[in-house]
Coordinates of C-alpha atoms in Angstrom, one line a residue:
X1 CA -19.5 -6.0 3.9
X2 CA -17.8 -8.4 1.5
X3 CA -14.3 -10.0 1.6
X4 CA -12.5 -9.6 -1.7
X5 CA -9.9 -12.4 -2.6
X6 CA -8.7 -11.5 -5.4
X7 CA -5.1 -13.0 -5.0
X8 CA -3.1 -12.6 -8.2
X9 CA -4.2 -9.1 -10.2
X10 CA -2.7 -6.2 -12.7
X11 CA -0.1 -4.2 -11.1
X12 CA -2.8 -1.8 -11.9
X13 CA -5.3 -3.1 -10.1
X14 CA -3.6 -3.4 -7.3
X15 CA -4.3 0.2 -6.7
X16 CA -6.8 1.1 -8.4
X17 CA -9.3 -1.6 -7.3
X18 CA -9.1 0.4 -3.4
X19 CA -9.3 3.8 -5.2
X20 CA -12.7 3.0 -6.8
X21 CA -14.5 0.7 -4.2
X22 CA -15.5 3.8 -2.3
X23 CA -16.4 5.6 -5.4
X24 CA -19.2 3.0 -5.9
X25 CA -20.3 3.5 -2.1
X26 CA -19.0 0.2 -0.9
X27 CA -17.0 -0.9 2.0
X28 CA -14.9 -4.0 2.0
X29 CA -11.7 -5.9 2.5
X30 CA -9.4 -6.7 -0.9
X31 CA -6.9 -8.8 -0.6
X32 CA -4.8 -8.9 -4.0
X33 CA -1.3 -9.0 -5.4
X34 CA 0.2 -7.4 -8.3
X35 CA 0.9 -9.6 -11.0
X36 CA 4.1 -6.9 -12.3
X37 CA 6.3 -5.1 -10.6
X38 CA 5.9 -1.3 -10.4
X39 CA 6.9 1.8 -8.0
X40 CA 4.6 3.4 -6.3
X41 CA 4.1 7.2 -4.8
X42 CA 3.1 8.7 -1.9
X43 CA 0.0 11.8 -2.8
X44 CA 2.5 14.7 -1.6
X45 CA 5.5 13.8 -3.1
X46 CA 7.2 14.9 -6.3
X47 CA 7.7 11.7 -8.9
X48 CA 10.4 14.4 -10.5
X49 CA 12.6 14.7 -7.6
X50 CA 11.8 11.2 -5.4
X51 CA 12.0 8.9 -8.6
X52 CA 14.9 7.8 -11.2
X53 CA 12.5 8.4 -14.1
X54 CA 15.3 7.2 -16.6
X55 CA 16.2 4.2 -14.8
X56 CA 12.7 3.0 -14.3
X57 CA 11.9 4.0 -18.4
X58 CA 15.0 2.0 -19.2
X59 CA 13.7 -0.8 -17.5
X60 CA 10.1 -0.7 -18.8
X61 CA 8.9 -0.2 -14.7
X62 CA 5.2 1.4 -14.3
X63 CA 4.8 4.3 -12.1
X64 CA 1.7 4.9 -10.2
X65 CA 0.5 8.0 -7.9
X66 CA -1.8 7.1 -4.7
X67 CA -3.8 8.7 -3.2
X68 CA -2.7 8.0 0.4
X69 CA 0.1 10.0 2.1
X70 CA 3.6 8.0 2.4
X71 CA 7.0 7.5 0.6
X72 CA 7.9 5.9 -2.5
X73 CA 7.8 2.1 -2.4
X74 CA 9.1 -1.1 -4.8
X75 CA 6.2 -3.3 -5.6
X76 CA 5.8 -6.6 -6.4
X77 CA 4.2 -10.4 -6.5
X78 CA 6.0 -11.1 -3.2
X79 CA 3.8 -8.5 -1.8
X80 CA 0.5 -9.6 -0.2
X81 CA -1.7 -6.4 0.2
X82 CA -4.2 -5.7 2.2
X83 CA -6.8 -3.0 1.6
X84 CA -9.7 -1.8 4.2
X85 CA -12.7 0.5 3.4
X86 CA -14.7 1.5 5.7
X87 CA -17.3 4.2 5.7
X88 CA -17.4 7.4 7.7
X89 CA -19.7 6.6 10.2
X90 CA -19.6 2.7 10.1
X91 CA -19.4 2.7 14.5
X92 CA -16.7 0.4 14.6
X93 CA -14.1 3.2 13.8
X94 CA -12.4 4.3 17.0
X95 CA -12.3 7.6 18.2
X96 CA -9.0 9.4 18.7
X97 CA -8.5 10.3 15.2
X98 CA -5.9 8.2 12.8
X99 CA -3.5 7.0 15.5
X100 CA -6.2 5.1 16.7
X101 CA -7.8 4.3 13.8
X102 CA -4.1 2.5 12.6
X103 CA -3.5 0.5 16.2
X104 CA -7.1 -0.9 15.7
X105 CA -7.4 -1.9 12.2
X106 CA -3.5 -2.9 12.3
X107 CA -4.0 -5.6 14.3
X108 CA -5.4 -8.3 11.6
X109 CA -2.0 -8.4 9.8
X110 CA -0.2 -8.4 13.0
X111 CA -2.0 -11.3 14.1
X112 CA -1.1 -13.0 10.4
X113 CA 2.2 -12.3 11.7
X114 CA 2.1 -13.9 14.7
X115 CA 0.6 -16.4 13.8
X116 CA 3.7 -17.1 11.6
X117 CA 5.7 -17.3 14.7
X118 CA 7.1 -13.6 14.1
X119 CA 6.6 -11.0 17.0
X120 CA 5.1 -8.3 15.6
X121 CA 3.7 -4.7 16.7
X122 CA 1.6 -1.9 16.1
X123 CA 4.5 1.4 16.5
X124 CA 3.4 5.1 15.7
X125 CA 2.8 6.5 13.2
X126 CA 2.1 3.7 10.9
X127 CA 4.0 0.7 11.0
X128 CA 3.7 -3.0 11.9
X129 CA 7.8 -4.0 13.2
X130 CA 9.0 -7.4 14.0
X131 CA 12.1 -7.6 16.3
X132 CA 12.8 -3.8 15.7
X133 CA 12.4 -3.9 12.2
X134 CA 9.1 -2.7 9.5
X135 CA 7.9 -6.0 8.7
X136 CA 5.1 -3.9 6.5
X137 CA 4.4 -0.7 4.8
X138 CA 1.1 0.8 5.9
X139 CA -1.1 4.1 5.1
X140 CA -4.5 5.5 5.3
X141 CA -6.5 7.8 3.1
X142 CA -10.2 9.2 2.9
X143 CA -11.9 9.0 -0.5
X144 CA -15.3 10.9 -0.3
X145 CA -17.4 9.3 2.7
X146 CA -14.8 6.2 3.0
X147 CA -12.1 5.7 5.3
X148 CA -9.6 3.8 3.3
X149 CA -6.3 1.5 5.3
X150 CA -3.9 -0.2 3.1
X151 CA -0.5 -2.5 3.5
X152 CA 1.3 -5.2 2.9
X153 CA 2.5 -9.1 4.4
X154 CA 6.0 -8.7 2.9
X155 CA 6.8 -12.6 1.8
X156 CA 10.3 -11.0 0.3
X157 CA 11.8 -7.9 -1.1
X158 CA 13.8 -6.6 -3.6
X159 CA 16.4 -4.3 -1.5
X160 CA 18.5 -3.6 -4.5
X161 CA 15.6 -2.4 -6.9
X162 CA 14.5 -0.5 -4.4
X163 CA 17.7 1.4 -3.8
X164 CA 17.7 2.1 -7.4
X165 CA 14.6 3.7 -8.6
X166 CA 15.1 6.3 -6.1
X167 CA 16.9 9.1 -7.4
X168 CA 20.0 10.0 -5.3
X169 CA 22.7 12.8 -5.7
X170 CA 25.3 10.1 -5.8
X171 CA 26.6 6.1 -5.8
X172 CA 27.6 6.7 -2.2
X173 CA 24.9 7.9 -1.4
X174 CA 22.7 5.2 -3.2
X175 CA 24.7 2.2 -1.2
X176 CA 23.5 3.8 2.5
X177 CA 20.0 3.7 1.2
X178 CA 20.4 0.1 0.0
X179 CA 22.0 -1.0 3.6
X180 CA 19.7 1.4 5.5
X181 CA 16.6 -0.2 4.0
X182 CA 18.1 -4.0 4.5
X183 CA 19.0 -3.0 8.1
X184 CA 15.6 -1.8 8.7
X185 CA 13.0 -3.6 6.8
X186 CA 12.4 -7.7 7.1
X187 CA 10.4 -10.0 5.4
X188 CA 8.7 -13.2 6.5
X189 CA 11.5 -15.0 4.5
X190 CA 14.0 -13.7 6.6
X191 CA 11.9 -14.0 10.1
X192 CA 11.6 -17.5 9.7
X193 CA 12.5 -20.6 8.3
X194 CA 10.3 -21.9 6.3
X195 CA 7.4 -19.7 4.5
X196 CA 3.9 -21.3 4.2
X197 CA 2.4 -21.7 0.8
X198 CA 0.8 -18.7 -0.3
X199 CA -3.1 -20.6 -0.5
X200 CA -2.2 -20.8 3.2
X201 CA -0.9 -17.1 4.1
X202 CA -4.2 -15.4 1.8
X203 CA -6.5 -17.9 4.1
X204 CA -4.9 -16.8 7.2
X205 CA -5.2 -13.4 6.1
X206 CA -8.6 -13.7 5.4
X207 CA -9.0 -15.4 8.5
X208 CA -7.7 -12.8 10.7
X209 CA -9.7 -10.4 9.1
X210 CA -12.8 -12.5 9.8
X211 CA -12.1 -12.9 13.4
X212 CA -11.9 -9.1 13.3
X213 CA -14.5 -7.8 11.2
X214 CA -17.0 -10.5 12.0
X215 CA -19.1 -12.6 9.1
X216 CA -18.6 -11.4 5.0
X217 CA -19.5 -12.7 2.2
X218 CA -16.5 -13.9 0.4
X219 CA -15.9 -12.5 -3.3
X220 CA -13.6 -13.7 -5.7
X221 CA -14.2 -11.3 -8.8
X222 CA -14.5 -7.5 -9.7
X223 CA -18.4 -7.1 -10.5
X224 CA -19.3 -5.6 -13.7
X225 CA -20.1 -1.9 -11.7
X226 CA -16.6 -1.8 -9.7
X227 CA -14.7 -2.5 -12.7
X228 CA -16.2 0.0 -15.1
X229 CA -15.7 2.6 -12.0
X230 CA -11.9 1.0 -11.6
X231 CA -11.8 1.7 -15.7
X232 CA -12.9 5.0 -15.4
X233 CA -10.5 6.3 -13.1
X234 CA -7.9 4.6 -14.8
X235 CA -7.9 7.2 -17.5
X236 CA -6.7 9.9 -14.8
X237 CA -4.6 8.3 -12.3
X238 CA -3.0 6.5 -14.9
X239 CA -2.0 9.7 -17.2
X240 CA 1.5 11.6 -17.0
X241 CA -0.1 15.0 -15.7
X242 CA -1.6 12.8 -12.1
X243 CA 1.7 11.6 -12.0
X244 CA 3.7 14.3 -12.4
X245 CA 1.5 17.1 -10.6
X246 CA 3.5 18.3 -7.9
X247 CA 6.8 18.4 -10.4
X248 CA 5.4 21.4 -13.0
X249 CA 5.5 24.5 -12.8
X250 CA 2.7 26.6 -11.5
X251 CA 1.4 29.7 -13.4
X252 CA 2.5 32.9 -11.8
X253 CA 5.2 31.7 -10.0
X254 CA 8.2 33.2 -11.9
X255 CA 11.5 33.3 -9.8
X256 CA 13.9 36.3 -9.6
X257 CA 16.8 36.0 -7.3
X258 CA 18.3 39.3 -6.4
X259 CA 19.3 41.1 -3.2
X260 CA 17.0 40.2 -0.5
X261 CA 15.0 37.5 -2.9
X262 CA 15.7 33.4 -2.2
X263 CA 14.7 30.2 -3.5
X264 CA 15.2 28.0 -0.8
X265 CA 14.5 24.0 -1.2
X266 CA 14.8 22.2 1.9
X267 CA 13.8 19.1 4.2
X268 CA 13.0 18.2 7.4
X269 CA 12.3 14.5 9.4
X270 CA 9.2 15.0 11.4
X271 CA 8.4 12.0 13.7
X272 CA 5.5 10.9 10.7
X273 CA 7.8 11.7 7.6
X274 CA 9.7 13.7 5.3
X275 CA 8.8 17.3 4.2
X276 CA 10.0 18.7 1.5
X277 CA 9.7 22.6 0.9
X278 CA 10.7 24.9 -2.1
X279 CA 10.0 28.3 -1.6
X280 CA 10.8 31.9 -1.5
X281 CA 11.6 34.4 0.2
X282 CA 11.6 38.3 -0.6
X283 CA 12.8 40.4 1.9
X284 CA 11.5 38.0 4.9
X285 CA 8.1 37.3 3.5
X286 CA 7.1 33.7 2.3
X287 CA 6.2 34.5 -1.4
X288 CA 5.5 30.9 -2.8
X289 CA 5.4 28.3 -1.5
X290 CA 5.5 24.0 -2.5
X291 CA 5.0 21.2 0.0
X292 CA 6.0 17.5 -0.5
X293 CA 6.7 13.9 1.6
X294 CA 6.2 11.3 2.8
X295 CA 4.1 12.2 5.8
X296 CA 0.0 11.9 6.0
X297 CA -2.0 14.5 5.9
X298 CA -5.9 14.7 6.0
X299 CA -7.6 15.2 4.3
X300 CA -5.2 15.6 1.5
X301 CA -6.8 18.1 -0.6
X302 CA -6.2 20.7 2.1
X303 CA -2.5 20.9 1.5
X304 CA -2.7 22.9 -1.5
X305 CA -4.8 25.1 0.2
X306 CA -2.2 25.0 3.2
X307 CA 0.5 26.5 0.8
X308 CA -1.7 29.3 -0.1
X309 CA -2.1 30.3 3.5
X310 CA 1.4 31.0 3.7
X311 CA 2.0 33.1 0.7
X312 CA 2.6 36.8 2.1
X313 CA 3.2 35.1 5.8
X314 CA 6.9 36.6 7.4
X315 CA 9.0 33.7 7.9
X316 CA 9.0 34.0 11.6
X317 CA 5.1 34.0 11.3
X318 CA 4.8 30.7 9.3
X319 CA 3.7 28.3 12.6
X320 CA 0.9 30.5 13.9
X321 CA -0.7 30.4 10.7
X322 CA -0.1 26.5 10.1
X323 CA -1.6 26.1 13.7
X324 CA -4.3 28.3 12.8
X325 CA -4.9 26.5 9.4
X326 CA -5.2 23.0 11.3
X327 CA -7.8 24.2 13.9
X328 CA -10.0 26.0 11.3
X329 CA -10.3 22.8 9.2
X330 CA -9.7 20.2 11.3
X331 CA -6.5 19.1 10.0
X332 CA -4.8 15.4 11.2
X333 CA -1.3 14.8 10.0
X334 CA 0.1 12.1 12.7
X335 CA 3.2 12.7 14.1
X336 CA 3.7 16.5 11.5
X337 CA 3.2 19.6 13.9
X338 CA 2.4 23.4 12.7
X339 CA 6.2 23.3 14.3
X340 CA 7.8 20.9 11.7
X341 CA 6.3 22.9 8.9
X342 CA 7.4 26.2 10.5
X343 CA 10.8 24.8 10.7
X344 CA 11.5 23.4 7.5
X345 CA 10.3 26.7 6.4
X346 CA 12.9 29.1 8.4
X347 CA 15.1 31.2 6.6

């Protein structure tokens, strides 16, 4: 397994670099940093209805879809990511599915962190906090045969761009976000008083992951068959219709509202996210149905064919046929029940 420090790369590659590494059969550690700013998706949610899209035009900000689970996120050069890939049945993946997975491969940042002098933790579902607040934003993914972990050292952060690329029904509204997210996420600028040099937080990264991993060669460069993989998959996760996929229409799905017909959109906060729902409802039967979040699913492809299992499902039906869907294909979505789609499905 090789260690990738990359340090400073295109905002593009910042993504797409962990995206094609397991396409080209490889496992490894990236360490990088986007070079621009850019905001960044979570697989299930809508860019349409999470995202500004005229404020971030206006100010010539990239957009990018993942495809890992999770919420919308501002990204920049005071970001230091790190990016874990791991193959299926590498042994030193835990069992106990994703939870366990996260507390286990979680712990290389968190010892960055305290090795900083700030107290961090591991806390369900996902996140590394320091004193009660997320010191990094973390998710997981599996790309073919790979088991994919990715996050961030947060060195600062831009509290007020990220308050205004979301898109909000109001100013008032807006200003809660902006103090929510101050109140509740830190950075190492704000944990301590003086921040290392950045040389010195990628080697202690690198370090920790080292003392972790064991032995890798270190790697400083994209190699001429990872970047013409990276280049390739550019050309679709890069395009408006990966970007915009969850926000068009789909064929068939014409609306009537009448008596006894609905179109309901509504959310619920699970313990591992957001869901999102829009669907309808004819005379107590689920009809249509469209799913979104910030939660983690896996794998992901199966929640489009989740939706489908609940079209022609009664309302008061729509948990025993989540709960059947999620034993038939072994479905994980940490800390999202069969009961937290069934509720923010009732009618």
């Amino acid at each position: 397994m090789n260690l990738y420090h990359l340090k400073s790369v295109s905002w593009q590659d910042s993504q797409l670099l962990y995206h094609s590494l397991p396409r080209v059969g490889r496992e490894g550690v990236i360490l990088c940093s986007p070079a621009a700013t850019y905001v960044c998706i979570g697989y299930f949610q809508d860019a349409d209805q999470e995202l500004d899209l005229a404020f971030c035009r206006e100010r010539g900000i990239p957009l990018f879809r993942r495809e890992l689970g999770g919420g919308a996120t501002f990204l920049d050069g005071d970001q230091l990511f790190f990016q874990l890939i791991l193959h299926r049945d590498n042994p030193i993946i835990p069992d106990g599915g994703k939870l366990a997975f996260y507390r286990k491969f979680l712990q290389a940042p968190i010892e960055v962190y305290r090795a900083l002098g700030i107290p961090a933790e591991y806390r369900e579902v996902n996140d590394i906090v320091a004193n009660d607040r997320k010191v990094s934003g973390c998710g997981a993914a599996e790309i073919g045969d790979y088991y994919v972990l990715v996050g961030n050292l947060i060195v600062d952060f831009d509290y007020d761009m990220m308050s205004r690329v979301l898109k909000v029904p109001d100013e008032k509204f807006r200003d809660k976000v902006y103090k929510t997210i101050r109140e509740n996420l830190s950075t190492i600028k704000r944990e301590i008083e003086e921040v290392p040099p950045r040389d010195a937080l990628w080697s202690l990264m690198a370090e920790k992951y080292i003392e972790m991993l064991g032995p890798m060669a270190m790697e400083t460069a994209v190699d001429e068959a990872w970047r013409a993989e990276t280049d390739q998959l550019a050309e679709r996760l890069l395009g408006e219709e990966w970007l915009h996929w969850k926000g068009r229409a789909r064929p068939g799905r014409a609306v009537k509202i009448r008596a006894g017909v609905n179109v309901v959109h509504r959310m619920h906060k699970a313990r591992g996210g957001l869901i999102r729902a829009i669907f309808e409802v004819r005379d107590g039967i689920l009809t249509s149905v469209s799913l979104s979040g910030d939660f983690f699913l896996y794998p992901e492809a199966r929640l489009l064919e989740l939706e489908a299992a609940l079209e022609n499902t009664p309302v008061d039906g729509a948990e025993e046929v989540v709960a059947q869907f999620y034993a038939e294909h072994g479905i994980e979505s940490p800390g999202v029940t069969p009961q937290d789609f069934a509720q923010v499905l009732a009618h």
